[in-house]
Short mmCIF file of N, CA and C in Angstrom, two decimals:
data_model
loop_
_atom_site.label_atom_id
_atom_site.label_comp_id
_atom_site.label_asym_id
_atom_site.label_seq_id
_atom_site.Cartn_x
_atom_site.Cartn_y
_atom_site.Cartn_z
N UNK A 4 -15.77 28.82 75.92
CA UNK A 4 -14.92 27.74 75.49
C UNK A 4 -15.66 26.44 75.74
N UNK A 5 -15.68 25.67 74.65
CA UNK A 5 -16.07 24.31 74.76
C UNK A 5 -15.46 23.11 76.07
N UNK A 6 -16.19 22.36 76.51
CA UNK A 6 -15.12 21.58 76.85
C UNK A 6 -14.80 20.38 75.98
N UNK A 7 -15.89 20.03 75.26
CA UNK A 7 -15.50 18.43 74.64
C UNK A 7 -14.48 18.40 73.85
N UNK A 8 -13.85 19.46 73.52
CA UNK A 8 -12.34 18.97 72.86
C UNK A 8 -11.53 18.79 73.55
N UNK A 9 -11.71 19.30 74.91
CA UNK A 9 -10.15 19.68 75.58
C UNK A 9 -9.93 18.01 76.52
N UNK A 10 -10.56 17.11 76.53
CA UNK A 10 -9.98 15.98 77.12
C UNK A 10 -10.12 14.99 76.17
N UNK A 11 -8.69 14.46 76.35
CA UNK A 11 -8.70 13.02 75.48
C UNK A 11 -9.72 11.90 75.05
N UNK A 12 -9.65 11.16 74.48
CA UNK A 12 -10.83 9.72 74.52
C UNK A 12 -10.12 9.06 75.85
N UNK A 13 -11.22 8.64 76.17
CA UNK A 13 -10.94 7.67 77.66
C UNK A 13 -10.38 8.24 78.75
N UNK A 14 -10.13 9.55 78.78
CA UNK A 14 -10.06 10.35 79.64
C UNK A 14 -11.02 11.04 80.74
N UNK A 15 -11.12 10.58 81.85
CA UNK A 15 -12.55 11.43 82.27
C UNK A 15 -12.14 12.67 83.40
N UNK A 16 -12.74 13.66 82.44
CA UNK A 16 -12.86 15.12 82.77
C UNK A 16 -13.49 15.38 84.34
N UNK A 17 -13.26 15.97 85.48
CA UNK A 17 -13.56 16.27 86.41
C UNK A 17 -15.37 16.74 86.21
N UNK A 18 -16.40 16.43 87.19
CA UNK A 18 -17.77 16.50 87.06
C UNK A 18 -18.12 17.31 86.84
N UNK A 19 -17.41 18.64 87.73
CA UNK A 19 -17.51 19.74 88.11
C UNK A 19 -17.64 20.80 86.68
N UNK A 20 -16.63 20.21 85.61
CA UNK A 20 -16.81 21.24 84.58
C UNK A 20 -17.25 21.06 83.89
N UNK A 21 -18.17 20.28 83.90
CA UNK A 21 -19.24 19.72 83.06
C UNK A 21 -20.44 21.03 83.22
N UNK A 22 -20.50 21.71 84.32
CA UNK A 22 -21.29 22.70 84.64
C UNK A 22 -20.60 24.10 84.40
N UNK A 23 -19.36 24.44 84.46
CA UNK A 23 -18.62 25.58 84.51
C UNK A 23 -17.76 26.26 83.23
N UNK A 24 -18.07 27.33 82.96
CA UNK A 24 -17.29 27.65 81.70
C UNK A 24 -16.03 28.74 82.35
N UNK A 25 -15.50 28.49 81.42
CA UNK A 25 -13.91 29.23 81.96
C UNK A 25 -13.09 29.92 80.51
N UNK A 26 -11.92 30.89 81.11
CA UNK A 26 -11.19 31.50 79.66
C UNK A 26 -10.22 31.30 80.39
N UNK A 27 -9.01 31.34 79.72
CA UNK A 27 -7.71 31.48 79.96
C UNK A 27 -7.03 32.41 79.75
N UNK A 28 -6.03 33.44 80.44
CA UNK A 28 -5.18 34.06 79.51
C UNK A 28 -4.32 34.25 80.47
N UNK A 29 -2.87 34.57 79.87
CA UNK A 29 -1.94 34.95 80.83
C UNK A 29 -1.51 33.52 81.85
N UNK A 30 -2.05 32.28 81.01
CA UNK A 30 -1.80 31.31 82.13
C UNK A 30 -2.21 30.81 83.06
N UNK A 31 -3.44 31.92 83.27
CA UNK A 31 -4.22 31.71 84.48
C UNK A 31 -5.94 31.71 83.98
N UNK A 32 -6.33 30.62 84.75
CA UNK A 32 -7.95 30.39 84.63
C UNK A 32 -8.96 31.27 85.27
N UNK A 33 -9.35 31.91 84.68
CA UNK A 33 -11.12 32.49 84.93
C UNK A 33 -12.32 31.57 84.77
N UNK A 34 -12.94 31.57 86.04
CA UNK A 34 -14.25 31.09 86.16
C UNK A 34 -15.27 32.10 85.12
N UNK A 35 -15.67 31.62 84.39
CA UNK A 35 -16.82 32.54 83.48
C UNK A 35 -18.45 32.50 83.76
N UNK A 36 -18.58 31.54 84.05
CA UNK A 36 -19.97 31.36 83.99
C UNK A 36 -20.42 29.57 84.67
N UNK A 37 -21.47 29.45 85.08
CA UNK A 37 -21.51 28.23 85.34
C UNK A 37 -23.32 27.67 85.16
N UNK A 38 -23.54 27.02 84.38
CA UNK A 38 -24.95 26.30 84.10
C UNK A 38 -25.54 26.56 85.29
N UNK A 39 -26.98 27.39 84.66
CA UNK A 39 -28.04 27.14 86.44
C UNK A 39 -28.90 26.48 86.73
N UNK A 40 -28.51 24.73 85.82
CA UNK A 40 -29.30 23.51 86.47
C UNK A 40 -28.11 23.49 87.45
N UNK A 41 -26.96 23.36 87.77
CA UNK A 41 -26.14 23.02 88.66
C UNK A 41 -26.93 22.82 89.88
N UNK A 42 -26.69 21.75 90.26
CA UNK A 42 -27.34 21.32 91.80
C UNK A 42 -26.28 21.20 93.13
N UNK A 43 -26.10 20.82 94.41
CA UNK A 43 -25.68 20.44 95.26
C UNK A 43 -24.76 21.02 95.20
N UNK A 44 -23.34 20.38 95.96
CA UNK A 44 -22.25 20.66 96.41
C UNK A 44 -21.32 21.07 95.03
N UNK A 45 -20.95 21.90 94.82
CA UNK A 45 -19.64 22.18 93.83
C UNK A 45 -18.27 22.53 93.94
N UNK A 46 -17.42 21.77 93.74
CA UNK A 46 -15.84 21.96 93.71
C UNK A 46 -15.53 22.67 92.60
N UNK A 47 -14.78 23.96 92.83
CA UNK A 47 -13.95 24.65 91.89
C UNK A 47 -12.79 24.35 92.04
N UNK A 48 -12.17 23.35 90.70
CA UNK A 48 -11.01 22.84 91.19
C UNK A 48 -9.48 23.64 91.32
N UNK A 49 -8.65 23.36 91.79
CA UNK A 49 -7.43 24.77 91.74
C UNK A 49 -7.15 24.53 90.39
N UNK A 50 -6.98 23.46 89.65
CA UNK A 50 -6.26 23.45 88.35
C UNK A 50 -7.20 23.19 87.34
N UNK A 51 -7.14 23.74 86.37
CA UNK A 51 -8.09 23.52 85.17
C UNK A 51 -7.22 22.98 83.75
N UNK A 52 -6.81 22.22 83.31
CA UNK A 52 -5.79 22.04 82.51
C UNK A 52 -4.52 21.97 82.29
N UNK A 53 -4.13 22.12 83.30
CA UNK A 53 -3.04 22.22 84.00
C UNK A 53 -2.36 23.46 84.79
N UNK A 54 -3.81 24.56 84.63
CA UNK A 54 -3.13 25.66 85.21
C UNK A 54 -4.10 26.27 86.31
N UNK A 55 -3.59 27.13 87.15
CA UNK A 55 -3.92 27.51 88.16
C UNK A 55 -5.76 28.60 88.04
N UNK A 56 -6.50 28.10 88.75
CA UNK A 56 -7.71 28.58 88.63
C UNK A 56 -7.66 30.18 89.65
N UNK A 57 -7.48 31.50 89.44
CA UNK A 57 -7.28 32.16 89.86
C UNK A 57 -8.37 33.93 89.89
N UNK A 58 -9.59 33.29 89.28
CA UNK A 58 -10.57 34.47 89.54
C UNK A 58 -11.73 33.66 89.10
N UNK A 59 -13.08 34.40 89.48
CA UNK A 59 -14.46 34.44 89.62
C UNK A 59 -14.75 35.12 89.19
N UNK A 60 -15.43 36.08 87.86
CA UNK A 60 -15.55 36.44 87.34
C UNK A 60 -16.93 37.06 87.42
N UNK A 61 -17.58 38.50 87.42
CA UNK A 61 -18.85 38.59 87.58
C UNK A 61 -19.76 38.28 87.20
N UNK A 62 -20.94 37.82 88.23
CA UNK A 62 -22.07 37.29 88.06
C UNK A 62 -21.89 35.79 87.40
N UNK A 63 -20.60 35.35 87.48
CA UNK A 63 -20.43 34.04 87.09
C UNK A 63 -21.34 32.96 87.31
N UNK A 64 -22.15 33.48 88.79
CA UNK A 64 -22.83 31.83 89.18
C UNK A 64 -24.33 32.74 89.55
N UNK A 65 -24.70 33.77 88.54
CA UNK A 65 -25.29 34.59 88.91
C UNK A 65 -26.80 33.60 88.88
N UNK A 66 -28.23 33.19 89.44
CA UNK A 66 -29.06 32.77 89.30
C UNK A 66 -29.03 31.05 89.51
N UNK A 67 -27.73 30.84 90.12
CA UNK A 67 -27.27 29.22 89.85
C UNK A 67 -28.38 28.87 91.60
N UNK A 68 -29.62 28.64 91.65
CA UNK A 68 -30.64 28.86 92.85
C UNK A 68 -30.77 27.62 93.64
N UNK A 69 -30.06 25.86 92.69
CA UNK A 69 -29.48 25.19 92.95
C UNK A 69 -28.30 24.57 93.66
N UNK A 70 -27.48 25.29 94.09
CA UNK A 70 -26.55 25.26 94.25
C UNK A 70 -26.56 25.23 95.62
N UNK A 71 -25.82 24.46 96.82
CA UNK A 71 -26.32 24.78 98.22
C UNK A 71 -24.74 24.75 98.58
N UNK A 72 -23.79 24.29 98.13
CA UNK A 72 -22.17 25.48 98.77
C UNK A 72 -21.32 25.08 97.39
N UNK A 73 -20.56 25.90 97.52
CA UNK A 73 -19.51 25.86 96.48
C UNK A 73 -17.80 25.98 97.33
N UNK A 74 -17.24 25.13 97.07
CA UNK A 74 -15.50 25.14 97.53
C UNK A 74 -14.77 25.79 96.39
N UNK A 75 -14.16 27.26 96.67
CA UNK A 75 -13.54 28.11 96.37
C UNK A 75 -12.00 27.73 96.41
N UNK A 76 -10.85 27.62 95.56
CA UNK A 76 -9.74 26.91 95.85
C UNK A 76 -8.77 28.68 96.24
N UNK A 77 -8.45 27.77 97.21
CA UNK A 77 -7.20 28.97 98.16
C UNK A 77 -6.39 30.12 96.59
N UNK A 78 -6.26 29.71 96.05
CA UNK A 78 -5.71 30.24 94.63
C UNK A 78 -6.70 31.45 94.22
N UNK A 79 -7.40 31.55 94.12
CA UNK A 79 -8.63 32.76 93.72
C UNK A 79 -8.39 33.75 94.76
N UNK A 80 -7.82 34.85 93.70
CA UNK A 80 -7.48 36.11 94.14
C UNK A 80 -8.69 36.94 93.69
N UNK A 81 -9.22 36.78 93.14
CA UNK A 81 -9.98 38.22 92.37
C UNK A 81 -11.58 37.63 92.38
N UNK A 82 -12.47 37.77 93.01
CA UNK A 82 -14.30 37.72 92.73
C UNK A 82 -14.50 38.60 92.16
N UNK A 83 -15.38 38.48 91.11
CA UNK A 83 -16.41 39.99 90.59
C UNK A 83 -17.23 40.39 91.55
N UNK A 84 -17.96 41.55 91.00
CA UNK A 84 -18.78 41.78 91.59
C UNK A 84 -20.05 41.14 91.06
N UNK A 85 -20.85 40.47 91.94
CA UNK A 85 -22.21 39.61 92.26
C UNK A 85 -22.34 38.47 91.56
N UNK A 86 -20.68 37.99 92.03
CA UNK A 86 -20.51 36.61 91.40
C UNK A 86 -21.60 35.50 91.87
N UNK A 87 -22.42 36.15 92.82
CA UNK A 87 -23.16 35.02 93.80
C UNK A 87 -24.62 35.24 93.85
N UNK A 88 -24.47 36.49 93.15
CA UNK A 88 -26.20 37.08 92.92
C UNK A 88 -27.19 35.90 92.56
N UNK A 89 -28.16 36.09 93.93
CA UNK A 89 -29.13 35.17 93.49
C UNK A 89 -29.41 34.12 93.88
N UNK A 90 -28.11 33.46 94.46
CA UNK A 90 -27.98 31.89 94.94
C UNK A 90 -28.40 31.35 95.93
N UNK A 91 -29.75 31.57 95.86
CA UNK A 91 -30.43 31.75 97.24
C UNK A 91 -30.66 30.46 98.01
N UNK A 92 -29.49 29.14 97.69
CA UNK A 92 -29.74 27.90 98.26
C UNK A 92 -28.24 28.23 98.71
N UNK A 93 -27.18 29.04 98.81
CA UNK A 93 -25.70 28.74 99.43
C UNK A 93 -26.25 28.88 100.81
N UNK A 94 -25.41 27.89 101.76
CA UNK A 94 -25.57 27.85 102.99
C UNK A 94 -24.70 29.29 103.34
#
């Protein structure tokens, strides 16, 4: 899913998903995948559009080697398996 349609003009979109791709269904947000220039600190926010961000999806942040922690929102019930494969900069 794109993001540049989904926020208004003059609206500014959280930083974070500028790097992160996501699906929806059932109401609830899946983390899909996330760019592996991603650098530093990353917030996964609880809400993505207005709805609740509630899985991690495998190998989502698979090779992301940039990345040195990521904040997981209390809401995420479900990780894949080797959602983290690789990320050999998480503290």
């Amino acid at each position: 899913m794109g993001l540049s349609n989904l926020w208004p003009a003059g609206f500014l979109k959280p930083a974070n998903l500028e790097v992160l791709s996501y699906e929806i269904a059932n109401n609830e947000v899946t983390i899909t995948d996330c760019d592996v220039a991603a650098s530093g600190d990353l917030v996964i926010p609880a809400l993505i559009e207005g709805l609740p961000v509630t899985r991690i999806k495998a190998a989502a942040f698979y090779e992301c080697t940039h990345l040195t922690s990521i904040d997981i929102p209390n809401g995420v019930t479900s990780i894949g398996d080797n959602a983290f494969s690789k990320c050999s900069s998480l503290k």
